[in-house]
Amino acid sequence: MAANNPLGIDKEQAFGMAETEMEYRVELFNRLAQTCFNKCVDKRYKESELNMGENSCIDRCVSKYWQVNSMIGQLLSAGGRPPM
């Protein structure tokens, strides 16, 4: 049993951790979508689809959001402090 579960976590703990992770991912996605939408999409809808400028803005916004999120995650997991 130790080989299958090297951390000694039971099923209930594992499900709890997975649920917490899923909630975090959903919240992250919702924040990303709301932030990039507010930044890139004109409040007065002129067309039914995004125009080229909105598309490229959203693409850049999402890319930067993931880069920053990844950097912060790496810093936190390494126990480091951000450079001042």
Coordinates of N, CA, C and O in Angstrom, one line a residue, residues 7-59:
L7 N 2.9 9.3 -0.1 CA 2.7 10.5 0.8 C 1.8 10.1 2.0 O 1.7 10.9 2.9
G8 N 1.2 9.0 2.0 CA 0.4 8.6 3.2 C -1.0 9.3 3.2 O -1.5 9.6 4.3
I9 N -1.5 9.8 2.1 CA -2.7 10.5 2.0 C -3.8 9.5 1.7 O -3.8 8.7 0.8
D10 N -4.9 9.6 2.5 CA -6.0 8.7 2.3 C -6.9 9.3 1.1 O -6.7 10.4 0.7
K11 N -7.9 8.5 0.7 CA -8.7 8.9 -0.4 C -9.5 10.2 -0.1 O -9.6 11.1 -1.0
E12 N -10.0 10.3 1.1 CA -10.8 11.5 1.4 C -9.9 12.8 1.4 O -10.3 13.8 0.8
Q13 N -8.7 12.7 1.9 CA -7.8 13.8 1.8 C -7.5 14.1 0.3 O -7.4 15.3 -0.1
A14 N -7.2 13.1 -0.5 CA -6.9 13.3 -1.9 C -8.1 14.0 -2.6 O -7.8 14.9 -3.4
F15 N -9.3 13.5 -2.4 CA -10.4 14.1 -3.0 C -10.6 15.6 -2.5 O -11.0 16.5 -3.3
G16 N -10.4 15.9 -1.3 CA -10.4 17.2 -0.8 C -9.4 18.1 -1.4 O -9.7 19.3 -1.8
M17 N -8.2 17.6 -1.6 CA -7.1 18.4 -2.3 C -7.5 18.6 -3.7 O -7.3 19.7 -4.3
A18 N -8.0 17.6 -4.4 CA -8.4 17.7 -5.8 C -9.6 18.8 -5.9 O -9.6 19.6 -6.9
E19 N -10.5 18.7 -5.0 CA -11.6 19.7 -5.0 C -11.1 21.1 -4.9 O -11.6 22.0 -5.6
T20 N -10.2 21.3 -3.9 CA -9.6 22.6 -3.7 C -8.9 23.1 -4.9 O -9.0 24.3 -5.3
E21 N -8.1 22.2 -5.5 CA -7.4 22.6 -6.8 C -8.4 23.0 -7.9 O -8.1 23.9 -8.6
M22 N -9.5 22.2 -8.0 CA -10.4 22.5 -9.1 C -11.1 23.9 -8.8 O -11.3 24.6 -9.8
E23 N -11.4 24.1 -7.6 CA -12.0 25.4 -7.3 C -11.1 26.6 -7.6 O -11.5 27.6 -8.1
Y24 N -9.8 26.4 -7.3 CA -8.8 27.4 -7.6 C -8.7 27.6 -9.1 O -8.7 28.7 -9.6
R25 N -8.7 26.5 -9.9 CA -8.6 26.6 -11.3 C -9.8 27.3 -11.9 O -9.6 28.2 -12.8
V26 N -11.0 27.0 -11.4 CA -12.2 27.7 -11.9 C -12.1 29.2 -11.6 O -12.5 30.0 -12.5
E27 N -11.7 29.5 -10.4 CA -11.7 30.9 -10.0 C -10.6 31.6 -10.8 O -10.8 32.8 -11.3
L28 N -9.5 31.0 -11.1 CA -8.4 31.6 -11.9 C -8.9 31.9 -13.3 O -8.8 32.9 -13.9
F29 N -9.6 30.9 -13.9 CA -10.2 31.0 -15.3 C -11.2 32.2 -15.3 O -11.2 33.0 -16.2
N30 N -12.1 32.2 -14.3 CA -13.1 33.3 -14.3 C -12.5 34.7 -14.1 O -12.9 35.6 -14.8
R31 N -11.4 34.8 -13.3 CA -10.8 36.1 -13.1 C -10.1 36.5 -14.4 O -10.1 37.6 -14.9
L32 N -9.4 35.5 -15.1 CA -8.7 35.8 -16.3 C -9.7 36.2 -17.4 O -9.5 37.2 -18.1
A33 N -10.8 35.5 -17.5 CA -11.8 35.9 -18.6 C -12.4 37.3 -18.3 O -12.5 38.1 -19.2
Q34 N -12.7 37.6 -17.0 CA -13.3 38.8 -16.7 C -12.3 40.0 -16.9 O -12.7 41.0 -17.5
T35 N -11.1 39.8 -16.5 CA -10.1 40.8 -16.6 C -9.8 41.1 -18.1 O -9.8 42.3 -18.5
C36 N -9.6 40.1 -18.9 CA -9.3 40.3 -20.3 C -10.5 40.9 -21.0 O -10.3 41.7 -21.9
F37 N -11.7 40.4 -20.7 CA -12.9 40.9 -21.4 C -13.0 42.4 -21.1 O -13.2 43.2 -22.0
N38 N -12.9 42.8 -19.8 CA -13.0 44.2 -19.4 C -12.0 45.1 -20.1 O -12.2 46.2 -20.4
K39 N -10.8 44.5 -20.2 CA -9.7 45.3 -20.8 C -9.8 45.5 -22.3 O -9.5 46.5 -22.9
C40 N -10.3 44.4 -23.0 CA -10.1 44.3 -24.4 C -11.4 44.5 -25.2 O -11.3 44.9 -26.4
V41 N -12.6 44.3 -24.7 CA -13.8 44.3 -25.4 C -14.5 45.7 -25.2 O -14.8 46.0 -24.0
D42 N -14.9 46.3 -26.3 CA -15.6 47.6 -26.2 C -16.9 47.4 -25.5 O -17.6 46.4 -25.8
K43 N -17.3 48.3 -24.7 CA -18.5 48.2 -23.9 C -19.8 48.4 -24.8 O -20.8 47.9 -24.5
R44 N -19.6 49.1 -25.9 CA -20.7 49.3 -26.8 C -20.5 48.2 -27.9 O -19.7 48.4 -28.8
Y45 N -21.3 47.2 -27.9 CA -21.2 46.1 -28.9 C -21.6 46.6 -30.2 O -22.7 47.0 -30.4
K46 N -20.7 46.6 -31.2 CA -21.0 47.0 -32.5 C -21.2 45.9 -33.5 O -21.9 46.0 -34.5
E47 N -20.5 44.7 -33.1 CA -20.6 43.6 -34.0 C -20.9 42.4 -33.1 O -20.7 42.4 -31.9
S48 N -21.3 41.3 -33.8 CA -21.7 40.1 -33.0 C -20.4 39.3 -32.7 O -20.5 38.4 -31.8
E49 N -19.3 39.5 -33.4 CA -18.1 38.8 -33.1 C -17.0 39.8 -32.8 O -17.1 41.0 -33.1
L50 N -15.9 39.3 -32.2 CA -14.8 40.1 -31.8 C -14.1 40.6 -33.1 O -13.9 39.8 -34.1
N51 N -13.6 41.8 -33.1 CA -12.8 42.3 -34.2 C -11.3 42.0 -34.1 O -11.0 41.4 -33.0
M52 N -10.5 42.3 -35.0 CA -9.1 41.9 -35.0 C -8.4 42.5 -33.8 O -7.6 41.8 -33.2
G53 N -8.7 43.7 -33.5 CA -8.0 44.4 -32.4 C -8.4 43.7 -31.1 O -7.5 43.5 -30.2
E54 N -9.6 43.4 -30.9 CA -10.1 42.8 -29.7 C -9.5 41.4 -29.5 O -9.0 40.9 -28.5
N55 N -9.4 40.6 -30.7 CA -8.8 39.3 -30.7 C -7.4 39.3 -30.3 O -6.9 38.5 -29.4
S56 N -6.6 40.2 -30.8 CA -5.2 40.3 -30.5 C -4.9 40.8 -29.1 O -4.1 40.3 -28.4
C57 N -5.8 41.7 -28.6 CA -5.7 42.2 -27.2 C -5.9 41.0 -26.3 O -5.2 40.8 -25.3
I58 N -7.0 40.3 -26.5 CA -7.3 39.1 -25.6 C -6.2 38.1 -25.7 O -5.8 37.6 -24.6
D59 N -5.7 37.8 -26.8 CA -4.6 36.9 -27.0 C -3.4 37.3 -26.1 O -2.8 36.5 -25.4

